[in-house]
Coordinates of C-alpha atoms and ligand atoms in Angstrom, one line a residue:
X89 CA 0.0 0.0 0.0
X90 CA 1.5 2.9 -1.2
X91 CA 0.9 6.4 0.9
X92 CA -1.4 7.9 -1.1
X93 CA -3.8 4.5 -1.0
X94 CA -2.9 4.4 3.0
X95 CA -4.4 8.1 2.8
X96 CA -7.0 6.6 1.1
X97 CA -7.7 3.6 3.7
X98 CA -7.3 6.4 6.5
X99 CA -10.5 8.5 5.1
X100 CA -12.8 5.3 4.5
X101 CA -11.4 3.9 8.5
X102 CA -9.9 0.5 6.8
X103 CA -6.7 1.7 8.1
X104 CA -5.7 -0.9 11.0
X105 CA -4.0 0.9 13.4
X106 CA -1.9 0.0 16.3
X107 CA -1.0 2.2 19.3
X108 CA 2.2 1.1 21.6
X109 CA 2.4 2.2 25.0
X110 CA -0.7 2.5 27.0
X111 CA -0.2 5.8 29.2
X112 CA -1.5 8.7 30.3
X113 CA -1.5 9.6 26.2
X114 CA -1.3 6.4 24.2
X115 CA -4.4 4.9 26.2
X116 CA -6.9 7.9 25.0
X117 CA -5.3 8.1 22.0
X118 CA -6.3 4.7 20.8
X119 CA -9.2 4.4 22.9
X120 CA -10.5 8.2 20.5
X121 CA -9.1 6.4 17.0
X122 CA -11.2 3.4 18.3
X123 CA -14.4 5.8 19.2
X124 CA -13.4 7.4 15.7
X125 CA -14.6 4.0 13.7
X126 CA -10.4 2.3 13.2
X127 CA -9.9 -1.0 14.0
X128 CA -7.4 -0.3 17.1
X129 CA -4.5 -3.0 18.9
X130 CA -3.0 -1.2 21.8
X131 CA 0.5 -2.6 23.0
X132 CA 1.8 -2.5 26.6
X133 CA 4.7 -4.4 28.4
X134 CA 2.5 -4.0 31.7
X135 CA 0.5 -7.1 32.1
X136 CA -1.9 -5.9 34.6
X137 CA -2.5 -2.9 32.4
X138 CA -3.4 -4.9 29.4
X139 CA -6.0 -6.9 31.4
X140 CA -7.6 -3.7 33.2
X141 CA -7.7 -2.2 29.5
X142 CA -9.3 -5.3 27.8
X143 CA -12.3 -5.4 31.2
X144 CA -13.1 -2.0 30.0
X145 CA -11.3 -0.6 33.0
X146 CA -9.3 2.5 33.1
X147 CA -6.1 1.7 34.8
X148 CA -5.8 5.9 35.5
X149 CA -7.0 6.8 38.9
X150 CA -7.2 10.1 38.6
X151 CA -10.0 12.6 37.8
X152 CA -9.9 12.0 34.1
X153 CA -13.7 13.1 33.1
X154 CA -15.1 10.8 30.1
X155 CA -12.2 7.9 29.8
X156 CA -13.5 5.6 31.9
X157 CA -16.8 5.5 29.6
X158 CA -14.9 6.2 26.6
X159 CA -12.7 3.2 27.2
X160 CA -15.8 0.7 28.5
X161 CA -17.9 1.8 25.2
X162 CA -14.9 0.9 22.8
X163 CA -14.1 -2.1 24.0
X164 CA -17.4 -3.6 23.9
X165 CA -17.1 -3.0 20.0
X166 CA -14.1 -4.8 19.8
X167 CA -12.8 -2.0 17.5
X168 CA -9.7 -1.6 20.5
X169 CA -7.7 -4.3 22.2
X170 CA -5.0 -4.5 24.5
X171 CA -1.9 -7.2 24.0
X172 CA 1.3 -7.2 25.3
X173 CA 2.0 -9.1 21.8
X174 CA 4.0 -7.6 19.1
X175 CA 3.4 -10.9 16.5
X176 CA -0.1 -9.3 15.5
X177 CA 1.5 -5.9 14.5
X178 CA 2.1 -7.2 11.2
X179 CA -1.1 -6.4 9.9
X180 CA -1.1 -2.5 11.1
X181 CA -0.7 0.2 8.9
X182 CA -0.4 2.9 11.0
X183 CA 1.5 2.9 14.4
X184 CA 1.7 5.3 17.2
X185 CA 4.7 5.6 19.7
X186 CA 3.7 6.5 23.0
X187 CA 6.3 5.1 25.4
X188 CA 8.0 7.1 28.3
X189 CA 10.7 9.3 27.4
X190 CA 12.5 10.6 30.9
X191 CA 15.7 11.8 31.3
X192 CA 18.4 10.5 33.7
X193 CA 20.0 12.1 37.1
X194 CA 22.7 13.8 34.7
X195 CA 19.6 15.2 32.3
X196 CA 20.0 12.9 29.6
X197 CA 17.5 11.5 27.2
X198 CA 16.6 8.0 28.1
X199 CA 15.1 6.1 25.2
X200 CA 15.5 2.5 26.6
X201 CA 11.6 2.3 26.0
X202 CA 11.5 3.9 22.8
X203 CA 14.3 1.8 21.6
X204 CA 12.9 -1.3 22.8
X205 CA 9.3 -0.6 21.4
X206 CA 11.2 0.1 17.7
X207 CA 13.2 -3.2 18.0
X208 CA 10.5 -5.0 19.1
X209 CA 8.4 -3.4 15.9
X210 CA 10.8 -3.4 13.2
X211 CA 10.7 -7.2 12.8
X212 CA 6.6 -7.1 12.4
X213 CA 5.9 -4.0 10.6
X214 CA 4.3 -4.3 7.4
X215 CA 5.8 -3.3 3.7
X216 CA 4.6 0.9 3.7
X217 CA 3.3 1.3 7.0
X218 CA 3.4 4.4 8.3
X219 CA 4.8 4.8 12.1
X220 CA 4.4 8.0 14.0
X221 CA 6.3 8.5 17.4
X222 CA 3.6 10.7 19.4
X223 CA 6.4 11.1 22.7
X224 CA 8.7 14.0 23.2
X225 CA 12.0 13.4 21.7
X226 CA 14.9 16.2 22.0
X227 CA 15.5 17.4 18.3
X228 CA 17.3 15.6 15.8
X229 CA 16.1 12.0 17.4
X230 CA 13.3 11.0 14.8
X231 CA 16.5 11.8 12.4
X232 CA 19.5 10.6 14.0
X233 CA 17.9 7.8 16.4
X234 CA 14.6 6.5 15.4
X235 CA 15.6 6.1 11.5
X236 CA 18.9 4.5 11.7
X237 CA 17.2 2.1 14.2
X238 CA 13.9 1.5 12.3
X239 CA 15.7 0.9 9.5
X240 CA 18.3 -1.5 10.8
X241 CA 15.4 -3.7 12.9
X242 CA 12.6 -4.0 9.9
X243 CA 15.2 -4.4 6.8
X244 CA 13.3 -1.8 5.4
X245 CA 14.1 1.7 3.8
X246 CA 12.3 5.0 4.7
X247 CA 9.6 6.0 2.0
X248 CA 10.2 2.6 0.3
X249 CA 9.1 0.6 2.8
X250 CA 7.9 2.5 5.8
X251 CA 6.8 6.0 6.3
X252 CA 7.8 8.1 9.5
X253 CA 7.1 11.4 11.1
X254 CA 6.6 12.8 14.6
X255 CA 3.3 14.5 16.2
X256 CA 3.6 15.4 20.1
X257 CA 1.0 15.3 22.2
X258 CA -0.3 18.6 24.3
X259 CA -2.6 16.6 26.9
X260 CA -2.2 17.4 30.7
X261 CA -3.5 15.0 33.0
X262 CA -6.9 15.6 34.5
X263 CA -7.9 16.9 30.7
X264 CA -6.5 14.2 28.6
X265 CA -9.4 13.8 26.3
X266 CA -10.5 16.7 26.1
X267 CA -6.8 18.4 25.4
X268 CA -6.8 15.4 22.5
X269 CA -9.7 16.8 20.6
X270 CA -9.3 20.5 21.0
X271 CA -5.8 21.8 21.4
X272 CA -3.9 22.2 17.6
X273 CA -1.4 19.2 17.1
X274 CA 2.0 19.7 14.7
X275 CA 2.9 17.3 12.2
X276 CA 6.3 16.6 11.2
X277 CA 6.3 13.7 8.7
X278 CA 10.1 12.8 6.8
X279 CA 8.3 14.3 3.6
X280 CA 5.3 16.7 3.2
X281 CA 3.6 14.1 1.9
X282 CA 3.6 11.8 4.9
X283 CA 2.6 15.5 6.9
X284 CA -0.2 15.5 5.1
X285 CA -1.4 11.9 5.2
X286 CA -0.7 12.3 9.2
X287 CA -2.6 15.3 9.2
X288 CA -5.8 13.0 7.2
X289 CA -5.4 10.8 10.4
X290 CA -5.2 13.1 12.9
X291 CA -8.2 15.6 11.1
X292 CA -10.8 12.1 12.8
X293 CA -10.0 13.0 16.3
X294 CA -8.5 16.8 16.5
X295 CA -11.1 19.1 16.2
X296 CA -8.1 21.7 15.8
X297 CA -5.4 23.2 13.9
X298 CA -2.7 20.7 12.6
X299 CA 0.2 22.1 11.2
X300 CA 2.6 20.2 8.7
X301 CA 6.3 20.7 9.5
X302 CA 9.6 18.6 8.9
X303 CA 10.5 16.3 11.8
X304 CA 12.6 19.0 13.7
X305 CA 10.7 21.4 13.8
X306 CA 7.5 19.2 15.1
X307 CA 10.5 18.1 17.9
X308 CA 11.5 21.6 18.0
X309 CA 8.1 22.6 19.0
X310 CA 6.9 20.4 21.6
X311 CA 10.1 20.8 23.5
X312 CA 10.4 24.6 23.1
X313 CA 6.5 25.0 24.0
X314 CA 7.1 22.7 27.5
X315 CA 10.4 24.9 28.8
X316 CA 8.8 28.3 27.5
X317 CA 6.2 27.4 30.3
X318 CA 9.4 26.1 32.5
X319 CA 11.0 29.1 32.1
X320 CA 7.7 31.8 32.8
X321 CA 7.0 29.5 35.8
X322 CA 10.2 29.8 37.0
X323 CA 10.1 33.7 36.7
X324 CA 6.9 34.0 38.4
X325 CA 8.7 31.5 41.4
X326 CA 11.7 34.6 41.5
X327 CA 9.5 37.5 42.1
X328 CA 7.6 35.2 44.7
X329 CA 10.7 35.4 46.6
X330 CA 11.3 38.8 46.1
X331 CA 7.8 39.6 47.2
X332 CA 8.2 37.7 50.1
X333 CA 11.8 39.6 51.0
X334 CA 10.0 42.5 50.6
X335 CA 7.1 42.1 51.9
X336 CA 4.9 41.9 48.9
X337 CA 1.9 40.1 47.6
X338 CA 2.8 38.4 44.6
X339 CA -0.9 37.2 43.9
X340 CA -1.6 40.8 44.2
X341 CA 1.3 41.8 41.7
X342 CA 0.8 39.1 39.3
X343 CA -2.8 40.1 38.7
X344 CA -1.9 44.0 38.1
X345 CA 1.4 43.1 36.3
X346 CA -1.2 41.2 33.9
X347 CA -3.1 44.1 32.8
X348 CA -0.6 45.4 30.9
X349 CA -0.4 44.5 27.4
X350 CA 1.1 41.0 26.1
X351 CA 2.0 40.5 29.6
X352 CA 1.1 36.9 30.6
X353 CA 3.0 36.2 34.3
X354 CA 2.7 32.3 35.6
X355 CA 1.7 31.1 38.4
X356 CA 4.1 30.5 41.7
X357 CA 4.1 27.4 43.4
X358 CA 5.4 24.8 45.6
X359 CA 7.6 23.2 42.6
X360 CA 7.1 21.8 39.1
X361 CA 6.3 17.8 38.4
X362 CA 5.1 15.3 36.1
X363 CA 6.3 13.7 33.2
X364 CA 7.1 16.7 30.9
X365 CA 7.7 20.3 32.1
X366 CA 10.7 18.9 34.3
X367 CA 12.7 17.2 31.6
X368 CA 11.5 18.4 28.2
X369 CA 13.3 21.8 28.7
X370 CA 16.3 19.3 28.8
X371 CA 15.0 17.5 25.7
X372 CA 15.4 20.8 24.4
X373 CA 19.0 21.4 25.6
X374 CA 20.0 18.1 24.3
X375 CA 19.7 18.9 20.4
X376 CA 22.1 22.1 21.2
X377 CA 25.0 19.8 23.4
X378 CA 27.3 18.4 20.5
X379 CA 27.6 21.9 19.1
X380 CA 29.1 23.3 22.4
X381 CA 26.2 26.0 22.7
X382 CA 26.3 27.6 26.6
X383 CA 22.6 27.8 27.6
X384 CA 21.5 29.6 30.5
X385 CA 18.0 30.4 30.8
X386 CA 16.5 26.8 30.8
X387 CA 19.2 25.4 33.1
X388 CA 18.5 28.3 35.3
X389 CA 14.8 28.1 35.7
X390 CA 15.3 24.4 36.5
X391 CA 17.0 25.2 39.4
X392 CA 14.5 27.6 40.5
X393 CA 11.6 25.3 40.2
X394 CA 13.5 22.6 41.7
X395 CA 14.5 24.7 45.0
X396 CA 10.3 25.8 45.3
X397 CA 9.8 22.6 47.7
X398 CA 13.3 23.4 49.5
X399 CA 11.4 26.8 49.9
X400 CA 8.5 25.7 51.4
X401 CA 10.6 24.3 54.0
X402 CA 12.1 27.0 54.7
X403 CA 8.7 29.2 55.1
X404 CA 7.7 25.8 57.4
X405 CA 10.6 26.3 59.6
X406 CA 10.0 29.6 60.0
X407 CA 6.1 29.4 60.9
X408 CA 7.6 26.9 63.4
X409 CA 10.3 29.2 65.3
X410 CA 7.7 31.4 65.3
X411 CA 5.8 29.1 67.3
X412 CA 8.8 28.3 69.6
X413 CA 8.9 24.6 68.0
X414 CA 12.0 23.3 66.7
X415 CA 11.6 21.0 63.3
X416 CA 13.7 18.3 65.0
X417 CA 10.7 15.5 65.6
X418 CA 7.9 17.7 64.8
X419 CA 5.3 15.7 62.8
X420 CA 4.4 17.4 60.0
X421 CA 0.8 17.1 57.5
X422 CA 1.5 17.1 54.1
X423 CA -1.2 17.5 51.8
X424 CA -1.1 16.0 48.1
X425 CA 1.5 13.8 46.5
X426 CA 0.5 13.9 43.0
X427 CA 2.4 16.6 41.0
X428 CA -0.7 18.1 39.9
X429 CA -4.4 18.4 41.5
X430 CA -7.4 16.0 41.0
X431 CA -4.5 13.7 39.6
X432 CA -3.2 10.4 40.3
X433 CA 0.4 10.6 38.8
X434 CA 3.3 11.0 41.0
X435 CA 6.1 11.5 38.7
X436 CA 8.4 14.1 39.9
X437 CA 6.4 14.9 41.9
X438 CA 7.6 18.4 44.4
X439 CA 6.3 16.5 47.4
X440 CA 9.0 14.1 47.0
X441 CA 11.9 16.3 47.4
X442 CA 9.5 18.2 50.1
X443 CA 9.4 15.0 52.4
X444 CA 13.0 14.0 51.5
X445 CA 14.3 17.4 53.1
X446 CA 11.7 17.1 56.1
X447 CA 13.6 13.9 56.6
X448 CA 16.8 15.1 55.9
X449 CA 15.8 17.9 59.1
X450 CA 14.1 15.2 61.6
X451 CA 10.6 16.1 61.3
X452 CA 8.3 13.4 60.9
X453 CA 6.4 14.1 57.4
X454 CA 2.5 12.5 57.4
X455 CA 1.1 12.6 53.8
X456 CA -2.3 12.7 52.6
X457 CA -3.6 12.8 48.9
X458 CA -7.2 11.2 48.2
X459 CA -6.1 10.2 44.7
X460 CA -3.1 7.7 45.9
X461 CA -4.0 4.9 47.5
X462 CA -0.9 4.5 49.7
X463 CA -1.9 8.4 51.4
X464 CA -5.6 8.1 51.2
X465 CA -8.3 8.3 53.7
X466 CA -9.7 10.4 55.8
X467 CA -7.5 14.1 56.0
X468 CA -8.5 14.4 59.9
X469 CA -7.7 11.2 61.1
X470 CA -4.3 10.9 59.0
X471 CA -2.9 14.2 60.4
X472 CA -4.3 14.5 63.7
X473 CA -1.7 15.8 66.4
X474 CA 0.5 17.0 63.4
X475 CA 2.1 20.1 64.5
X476 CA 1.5 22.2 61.4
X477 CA 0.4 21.2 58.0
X478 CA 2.2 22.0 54.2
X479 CA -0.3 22.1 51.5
X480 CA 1.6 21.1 48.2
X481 CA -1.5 20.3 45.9
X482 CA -4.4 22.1 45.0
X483 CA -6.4 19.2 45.1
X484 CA -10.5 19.5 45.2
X485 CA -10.4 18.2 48.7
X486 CA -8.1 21.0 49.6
X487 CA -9.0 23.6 48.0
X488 CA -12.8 23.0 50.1
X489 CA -10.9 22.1 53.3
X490 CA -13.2 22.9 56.4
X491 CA -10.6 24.9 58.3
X492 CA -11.8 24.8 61.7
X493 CA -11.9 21.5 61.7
X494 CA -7.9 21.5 60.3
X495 CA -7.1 23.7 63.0
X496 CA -9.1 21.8 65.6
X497 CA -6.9 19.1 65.0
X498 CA -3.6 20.4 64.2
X499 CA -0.8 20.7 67.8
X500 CA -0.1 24.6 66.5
X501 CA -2.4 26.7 64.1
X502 CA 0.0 26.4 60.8
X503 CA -1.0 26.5 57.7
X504 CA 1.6 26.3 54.8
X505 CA 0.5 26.9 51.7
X506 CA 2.4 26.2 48.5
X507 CA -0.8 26.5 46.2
X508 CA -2.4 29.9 47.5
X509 CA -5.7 28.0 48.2
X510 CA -6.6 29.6 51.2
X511 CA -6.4 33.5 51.6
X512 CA -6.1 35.0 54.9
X513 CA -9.6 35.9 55.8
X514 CA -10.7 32.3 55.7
X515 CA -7.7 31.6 57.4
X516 CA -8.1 34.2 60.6
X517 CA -11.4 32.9 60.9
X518 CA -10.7 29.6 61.7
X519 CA -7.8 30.5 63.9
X520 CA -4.9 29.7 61.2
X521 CA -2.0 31.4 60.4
X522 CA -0.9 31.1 57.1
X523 CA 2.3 31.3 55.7
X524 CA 1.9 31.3 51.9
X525 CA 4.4 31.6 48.7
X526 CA 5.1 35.0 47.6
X527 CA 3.5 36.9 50.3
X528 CA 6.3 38.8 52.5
Ligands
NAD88 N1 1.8 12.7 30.6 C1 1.6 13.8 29.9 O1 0.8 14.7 30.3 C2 2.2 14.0 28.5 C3 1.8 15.1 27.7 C4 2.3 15.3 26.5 C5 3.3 14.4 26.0 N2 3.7 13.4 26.8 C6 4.8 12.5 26.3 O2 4.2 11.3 25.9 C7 5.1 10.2 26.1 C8 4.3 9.2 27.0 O3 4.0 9.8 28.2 P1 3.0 9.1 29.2 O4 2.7 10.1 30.3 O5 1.9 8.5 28.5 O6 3.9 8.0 29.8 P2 3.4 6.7 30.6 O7 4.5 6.2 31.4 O8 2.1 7.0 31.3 O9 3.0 5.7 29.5 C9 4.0 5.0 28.7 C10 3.5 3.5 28.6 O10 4.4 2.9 27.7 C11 4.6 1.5 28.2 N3 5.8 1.0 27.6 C12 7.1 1.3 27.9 N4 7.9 0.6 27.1 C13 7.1 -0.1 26.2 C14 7.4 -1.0 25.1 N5 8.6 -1.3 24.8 N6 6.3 -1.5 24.5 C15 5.0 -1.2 24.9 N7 4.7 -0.4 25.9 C16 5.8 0.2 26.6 C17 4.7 1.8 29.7 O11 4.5 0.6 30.4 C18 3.6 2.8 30.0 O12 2.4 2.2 30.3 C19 6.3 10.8 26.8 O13 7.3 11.0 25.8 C20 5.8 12.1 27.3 O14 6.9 13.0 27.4 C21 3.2 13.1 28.0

């Protein structure tokens, strides 16, 4: 099947299409292709995941509003199923790459998944199939990594016998389907003409602009859009500080600083987590390395989101000299241990390097987050005779916290709050003092 009868098999839904790695993306991305009307075979390495995914049961906890039903309604059509198989590949004409892509303790691209999910492929994939990696690559890998490799594992030659191009994903857990069908999507295909024929695909569940591009550029992209936010984050963390040194407001500040034109100032917070924002700034950085190119800014603004949980405590060691107590042995609540709110997923998460340092100090750290089962349960009971709580999360639960009762319970009335979800009205009221970021 040549690529302009695969473009012809993608409008008309014979396409078969496969979808390899079954994560916070690939799993609503095949479950919406499958919803779409394609004929859909996700692949996953985790065995429990394949089974949850195949009983019509979303293996993401988290508030994710429409997959759970999304998933149970497409797999009682038996238009998606989940294998951890790649022998039935071989009949696929389109597959998506949606494996993990983290970097390592030095900030260096780890492609152990997406090199073992092409070498498990090549062998399988069928004479002009098209294969689009959807994770975040640092530039020049679709070129320099995912090629050479495809190449060597099927025996076949680009645009002879396979077609390849790149299209990143721009969900956010807590929003994944929804992000899939309404945010634009860029799509870098080897030639314009595989762009295109992505773009045919992509045009059944994006509801969106979709942009063709060469391969760079689509890598470009994703990984420049990611650290931009990084980076404005980061500023917004910095004049937090300052506001607190001088005894600012910086909630106050960052709404007045936005009224003036093209000015669009982040949020502060208690750190920066998940998947992405943490290492595709160094995705980024990776493309420049070989050509000995000094960066500053991205490096930079990691360190400042990475010292915001150091920061918090520091404000938490304050609120407790205040209150006489040292932070040797005091027990200490800390709410949420997702990275983000109303989310299940934990990876890189600030609270981690939070606890780490309250251990580090001698304090005895007591976390709570109603989305992870190891922390969840009722708030009261699990910090009772804390002596002063840290709020990292803006979780719903939080955010509608009943703050009498919190102080009720609590050994000294401290509140620390990394998420500014409690102002200092509510706060008085209930007897609280509040210690938040950014306010001096
Ligand atoms: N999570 C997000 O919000 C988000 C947003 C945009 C882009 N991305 C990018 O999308 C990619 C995937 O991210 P994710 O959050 O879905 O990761 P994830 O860890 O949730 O999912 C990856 C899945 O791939 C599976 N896997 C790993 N190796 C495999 C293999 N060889 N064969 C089959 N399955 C394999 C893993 O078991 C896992 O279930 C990453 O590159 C990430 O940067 C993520």
């Amino acid at each position: 099947m040549k690529l302009n009868e695969l473009r012809d098999a993608i409008e008309n839904k014979t396409a078969r299409l496969a979808v390899i790695g079954l994560g916070y993306v690939g799993l609503p991305v095949a479950a919406m292709f499958a919803e779409a009307g394609y004929n859909v075979t996700g692949v996953e390495i985790l065995a429990e995941r394949v089974k949850k995914i195949n009983a019509g049961i979303s293996p993401i906890e988290g508030n994710e509003p429409g997959l759970a039903e999304l998933l149970a309604r497409v797999i009682k059509t038996d238009r998606l199923r989940a294998t951890m198989d790649y022998a039935g590949l071989d009949d696929r004409d389109v597959l998506l790459i949606d494996v993990e892509t983290p970097v390592d303790d030095n900030n260096v691209p780890r492609y152990d998944a997406l090199r073992s999910a092409i070498k498990s492929l090549g062998p399988v994939l069928k004479e002009d199939a098209l294969v689009i990696i959807e994770s975040t690559v640092a530039p020049g890998t679709i070129k320099d990594l995912v090629l050479p490799l495809l190449e060597e594992c099927s025996g076949k030659k680009l645009n002879q016998g396979f077609y390849l191009g790149i299209c990143p994903e721009r969900v956010m857990p807590g929003k994944l389907l929804k992000n899939l069908s309404t945010l634009s999507r860029v799509a870098g295909g080897m030639t314009p003409e595989t762009s295109e024929t992505m773009i045919a695909l992509y045009r059944h569940i994006v509801k969106a602009d979709l942009d063709a591009a060469d391969c760079v550029t689509a890598e470009l992209v994703k990984t420049a859009e990611n650290a931009y936010r990084d980076v404005q984050i980061a500023f917004a963390n910095e004049v937090a500080l300052i506001c607190e040194a001088v005894g600012g407001d910086v909630w106050k500040v960052r709404e007045l600083v936005n009224k003036s034109p093209m000015r669009q100032m982040h949020l502060p917070g208690a750190g920066v987590g998940g998947h992405c924002i943490p290492k595709d700034p160094w995705l980024l950085a990776y493309g420049a390395k070989s050509k000995n190119i000094s960066l500053r800014i991205i490096p930079a603004a990691r360190a400042v989101n990475n010292s915001m949980p150091l920061h918090m405590v520091k404000l938490l060691e304050e609120a407790l000299a205040q209150a006489g107590k040292p932070v040797l042995d005091a027990r200490i609540g800390v709410l949420g241990y997702a990275y983000l709110e109303d989310s299940d997923d934990t990876r890189n998460s600030p609270t981690r390097s939070l606890v780490a340092r309250l251990y580090e100090l001698g304090a005895q750290p007591v976390i709570h987050d109603p989305w992870i089962p190891e922390y969840d349960g009722d708030l009261f009971e699990r910090i009772k005779g804390c002596d002063a709580v840290v709020l990292m999360v803006a979780h719903s639960e939080y955010r509608n916290l009943d703050l009498k009762k919190l102080k009720s319970v609590l050994r000294l009335p401290i509140l620390v709050d990394g998420r500014h979800v409690h102002d200092d009205i509510g706060a008085n009221e209930a007897g609280l003092k509040i210690y938040s970021v950014g306010k001096g």
